[in-house]
Amino acid sequence: MLETARKRAELRRQAGFWKGKFDWACACGDVRGCLLQEELKHDRFGIRLQEEEGRFKGVLDLGEQARRCSGFEIEAWVVVPWSQLRGDGEAAKWLEGVKLADRDITSRDPVQLYRPAPGVERYRCEKCGARILLVERKRPGVVKIAAGLLRSEDGARPEDWIAWELDADHEDADPGLVDELRNSLQSWNEAMKAAVQTQETK
């Protein structure tokens, strides 16, 4: 099954179905890779907020687990299909293991693992401590990558790839903060949508 998946991925790569890519890396650079954007407008996981624009869903998490694990009120993640996340070097090996859930993290891996709840895995760089991934096993087709890790080739953040929203789990968050974030995200998404449309007409 794994070999078949690899062959399909290679065929897709050779066929040129990728619209573009953004690199991602932690602060020290030990854990790095790239995120691929499909040329296709729809995917089978249904995770894009704006399918007609091909943007991924960015999630601001204000839940209790996010606060306790990060030490801050908000965590920012980008939800992507596993098929569009790549790792370089050692990161490629452990990403494959995490995706298939077929091995434990060892002392030779560049990351550390914490399980805050059953079926939830948080990975961070062993050296610099940067958050890398949030894996929820109840959603096997997708993974959350820390938004701050993404960088384009010219150093900009890939905001035109991401449509932001609040995570559903924010019941115990400050209501004023939730309202301000919701309004700001709506304005931000509209501005990004307009910017993308302007670029496409040039």
Short mmCIF file of C-alpha atoms in Angstrom, two decimals:
data_model
loop_
_atom_site.label_atom_id
_atom_site.label_comp_id
_atom_site.label_asym_id
_atom_site.label_seq_id
_atom_site.Cartn_x
_atom_site.Cartn_y
_atom_site.Cartn_z
CA MET A 1 0.00 0.00 0.00
CA LEU A 2 2.81 2.42 0.91
CA GLU A 3 4.64 1.63 -2.32
CA THR A 4 1.48 2.27 -4.33
CA ALA A 5 0.99 5.64 -2.61
CA ARG A 6 4.59 6.59 -3.35
CA LYS A 7 4.20 5.68 -7.01
CA ARG A 8 1.03 7.76 -7.27
CA ALA A 9 2.74 10.73 -5.63
CA GLU A 10 5.67 10.43 -8.04
CA LEU A 11 3.33 10.25 -11.03
CA ARG A 12 1.52 13.36 -9.80
CA ARG A 13 4.84 15.16 -9.37
CA GLN A 14 5.98 14.20 -12.86
CA ALA A 15 2.64 15.26 -14.30
CA GLY A 16 3.12 18.73 -12.88
CA PHE A 17 -0.08 18.96 -10.82
CA TRP A 18 1.56 21.24 -8.27
CA LYS A 19 0.72 24.92 -8.60
CA GLY A 20 3.52 26.04 -6.31
CA LYS A 21 5.38 25.36 -3.09
CA PHE A 22 6.43 27.05 0.09
CA ASP A 23 9.32 25.98 2.26
CA TRP A 24 8.88 25.46 5.98
CA ALA A 25 11.52 25.23 8.69
CA CYS A 26 11.98 25.61 12.42
CA ALA A 27 14.22 28.33 13.89
CA CYS A 28 17.40 26.23 13.91
CA GLY A 29 16.67 24.60 10.54
CA ASP A 30 17.03 21.01 11.75
CA VAL A 31 13.41 20.26 10.81
CA ARG A 32 12.45 21.49 7.36
CA GLY A 33 10.55 20.66 4.20
CA CYS A 34 7.98 22.14 1.84
CA LEU A 35 4.24 22.47 1.41
CA LEU A 36 2.83 21.88 -2.08
CA GLN A 37 -0.23 23.55 -3.54
CA GLU A 38 -2.25 21.56 -6.04
CA GLU A 39 -3.29 22.90 -9.41
CA LEU A 40 -6.63 21.16 -8.85
CA LYS A 41 -9.36 23.30 -7.29
CA HIS A 42 -10.83 20.60 -5.05
CA ASP A 43 -9.40 17.85 -2.89
CA ARG A 44 -11.06 14.82 -1.35
CA PHE A 45 -10.48 15.93 2.23
CA GLY A 46 -12.69 19.04 2.08
CA ILE A 47 -10.37 21.16 4.20
CA ARG A 48 -10.17 24.35 2.15
CA LEU A 49 -12.24 27.30 3.21
CA GLN A 50 -12.23 28.90 -0.25
CA GLU A 51 -12.07 26.04 -2.73
CA GLU A 52 -12.39 28.30 -5.76
CA GLU A 53 -9.19 30.08 -4.73
CA GLY A 54 -7.28 26.94 -3.74
CA ARG A 55 -6.39 28.28 -0.30
CA PHE A 56 -5.76 26.12 2.74
CA LYS A 57 -7.63 26.61 5.98
CA GLY A 58 -5.70 28.51 8.62
CA VAL A 59 -6.99 27.96 12.14
CA LEU A 60 -6.54 30.17 15.21
CA ASP A 61 -6.92 27.84 18.18
CA LEU A 62 -8.10 29.44 21.43
CA GLY A 63 -8.92 26.19 23.23
CA GLU A 64 -7.70 25.15 26.68
CA GLN A 65 -5.25 22.58 25.31
CA ALA A 66 -3.71 25.17 22.99
CA ARG A 67 -3.18 27.59 25.88
CA ARG A 68 -1.71 24.99 28.21
CA CYS A 69 0.66 23.60 25.60
CA SER A 70 1.82 26.90 24.12
CA GLY A 71 1.62 29.19 27.16
CA PHE A 72 -0.25 31.75 25.05
CA GLU A 73 -3.88 32.56 24.28
CA ILE A 74 -3.68 31.67 20.59
CA GLU A 75 -2.04 29.02 18.44
CA ALA A 76 -1.97 29.38 14.63
CA TRP A 77 -2.07 26.25 12.45
CA VAL A 78 -2.51 25.52 8.75
CA VAL A 79 -4.53 22.40 7.91
CA VAL A 80 -3.06 20.48 4.96
CA PRO A 81 -3.44 17.04 3.38
CA TRP A 82 -0.58 14.70 4.25
CA SER A 83 -0.05 14.23 0.51
CA GLN A 84 1.03 17.87 0.18
CA LEU A 85 3.49 17.99 3.09
CA ARG A 86 7.13 17.08 2.45
CA GLY A 87 10.16 16.82 4.70
CA ASP A 88 13.86 17.18 3.87
CA GLY A 89 16.52 14.80 5.15
CA GLU A 90 15.71 13.36 8.57
CA ALA A 91 12.39 15.19 8.59
CA ALA A 92 11.23 13.08 5.64
CA LYS A 93 11.79 9.88 7.61
CA TRP A 94 9.96 10.86 10.76
CA LEU A 95 7.13 12.54 8.82
CA GLU A 96 6.49 9.25 7.03
CA GLY A 97 6.49 7.43 10.36
CA VAL A 98 4.10 9.94 11.93
CA LYS A 99 1.79 9.82 8.92
CA LEU A 100 1.53 6.03 9.05
CA ALA A 101 1.61 5.90 12.88
CA ASP A 102 3.92 2.91 12.54
CA ARG A 103 6.79 3.79 14.87
CA ASP A 104 7.69 5.73 17.99
CA ILE A 105 9.94 8.78 18.06
CA THR A 106 13.50 7.80 18.99
CA SER A 107 16.45 9.75 20.37
CA ARG A 108 17.83 9.92 16.81
CA ASP A 109 14.81 11.86 15.54
CA PRO A 110 15.04 15.69 15.37
CA VAL A 111 11.71 16.13 17.18
CA GLN A 112 10.06 15.49 20.52
CA LEU A 113 6.53 14.17 20.95
CA TYR A 114 3.91 15.07 23.54
CA ARG A 115 0.46 13.45 23.73
CA PRO A 116 -1.89 15.85 25.59
CA ALA A 117 -4.96 13.67 24.97
CA PRO A 118 -5.79 10.29 23.43
CA GLY A 119 -5.33 10.43 19.65
CA VAL A 120 -3.60 13.84 19.77
CA GLU A 121 0.13 14.26 19.08
CA ARG A 122 2.18 17.45 19.27
CA TYR A 123 5.65 17.54 17.72
CA ARG A 124 8.33 20.15 18.33
CA CYS A 125 11.96 20.54 17.33
CA GLU A 126 14.28 18.93 19.86
CA LYS A 127 16.93 21.64 19.45
CA CYS A 128 15.10 25.00 19.17
CA GLY A 129 11.72 24.00 20.63
CA ALA A 130 9.64 25.29 17.71
CA ARG A 131 6.16 23.79 17.35
CA ILE A 132 6.03 21.73 14.17
CA LEU A 133 2.92 19.55 13.86
CA LEU A 134 -0.38 18.84 15.55
CA VAL A 135 -1.73 15.41 14.58
CA GLU A 136 -5.30 14.40 15.39
CA ARG A 137 -5.73 10.70 14.62
CA LYS A 138 -9.48 11.11 14.19
CA ARG A 139 -8.60 13.02 10.99
CA PRO A 140 -6.16 10.64 9.25
CA GLY A 141 -6.00 12.46 5.90
CA VAL A 142 -4.83 15.82 7.20
CA VAL A 143 -2.32 17.35 9.58
CA LYS A 144 -1.82 20.80 11.12
CA ILE A 145 1.52 22.52 10.59
CA ALA A 146 2.53 25.55 12.66
CA ALA A 147 1.77 28.63 10.54
CA GLY A 148 4.89 30.50 11.61
CA LEU A 149 7.15 27.92 9.95
CA LEU A 150 5.97 28.66 6.40
CA ARG A 151 8.18 30.80 4.16
CA SER A 152 8.11 31.45 0.43
CA GLU A 153 11.23 31.52 -1.71
CA ASP A 154 11.48 35.31 -1.35
CA GLY A 155 11.02 35.15 2.43
CA ALA A 156 7.38 36.30 2.52
CA ARG A 157 4.65 34.43 4.34
CA PRO A 158 2.21 32.58 2.07
CA GLU A 159 -0.87 34.54 3.11
CA ASP A 160 -2.49 34.25 -0.31
CA TRP A 161 -2.51 30.47 0.25
CA ILE A 162 -4.36 30.63 3.56
CA ALA A 163 -7.92 31.58 4.53
CA TRP A 164 -8.11 32.11 8.29
CA GLU A 165 -10.88 31.19 10.72
CA LEU A 166 -11.34 30.58 14.43
CA ASP A 167 -11.26 27.02 15.69
CA ALA A 168 -14.62 25.78 16.95
CA ASP A 169 -13.20 25.11 20.42
CA HIS A 170 -13.13 28.57 22.02
CA GLU A 171 -15.95 28.35 24.59
CA ASP A 172 -13.74 29.25 27.54
CA ALA A 173 -11.84 32.01 25.71
CA ASP A 174 -12.42 35.70 26.43
CA PRO A 175 -15.58 36.72 24.47
CA GLY A 176 -14.15 40.13 23.61
CA LEU A 177 -11.00 38.57 22.18
CA VAL A 178 -13.06 36.09 20.14
CA ASP A 179 -15.22 38.87 18.65
CA GLU A 180 -12.21 41.04 17.79
CA LEU A 181 -10.41 38.13 16.16
CA ARG A 182 -13.46 37.08 14.18
CA ASN A 183 -13.94 40.61 12.80
CA SER A 184 -10.24 41.01 12.04
CA LEU A 185 -10.07 37.64 10.27
CA GLN A 186 -13.03 38.52 8.08
CA SER A 187 -11.36 41.78 7.01
CA TRP A 188 -8.01 40.03 6.49
CA ASN A 189 -9.50 37.25 4.35
CA GLU A 190 -11.36 39.77 2.20
CA ALA A 191 -8.16 41.77 1.70
CA MET A 192 -6.19 38.64 0.75
CA LYS A 193 -8.92 37.53 -1.65
CA ALA A 194 -8.85 40.94 -3.36
CA ALA A 195 -5.04 40.85 -3.55
CA VAL A 196 -5.06 37.41 -5.17
CA GLN A 197 -7.69 38.50 -7.71
CA THR A 198 -5.63 41.59 -8.54
CA GLN A 199 -2.51 39.46 -9.12
CA GLU A 200 -4.41 37.07 -11.37
CA THR A 201 -5.69 39.90 -13.59
CA LYS A 202 -2.20 41.33 -14.19
#
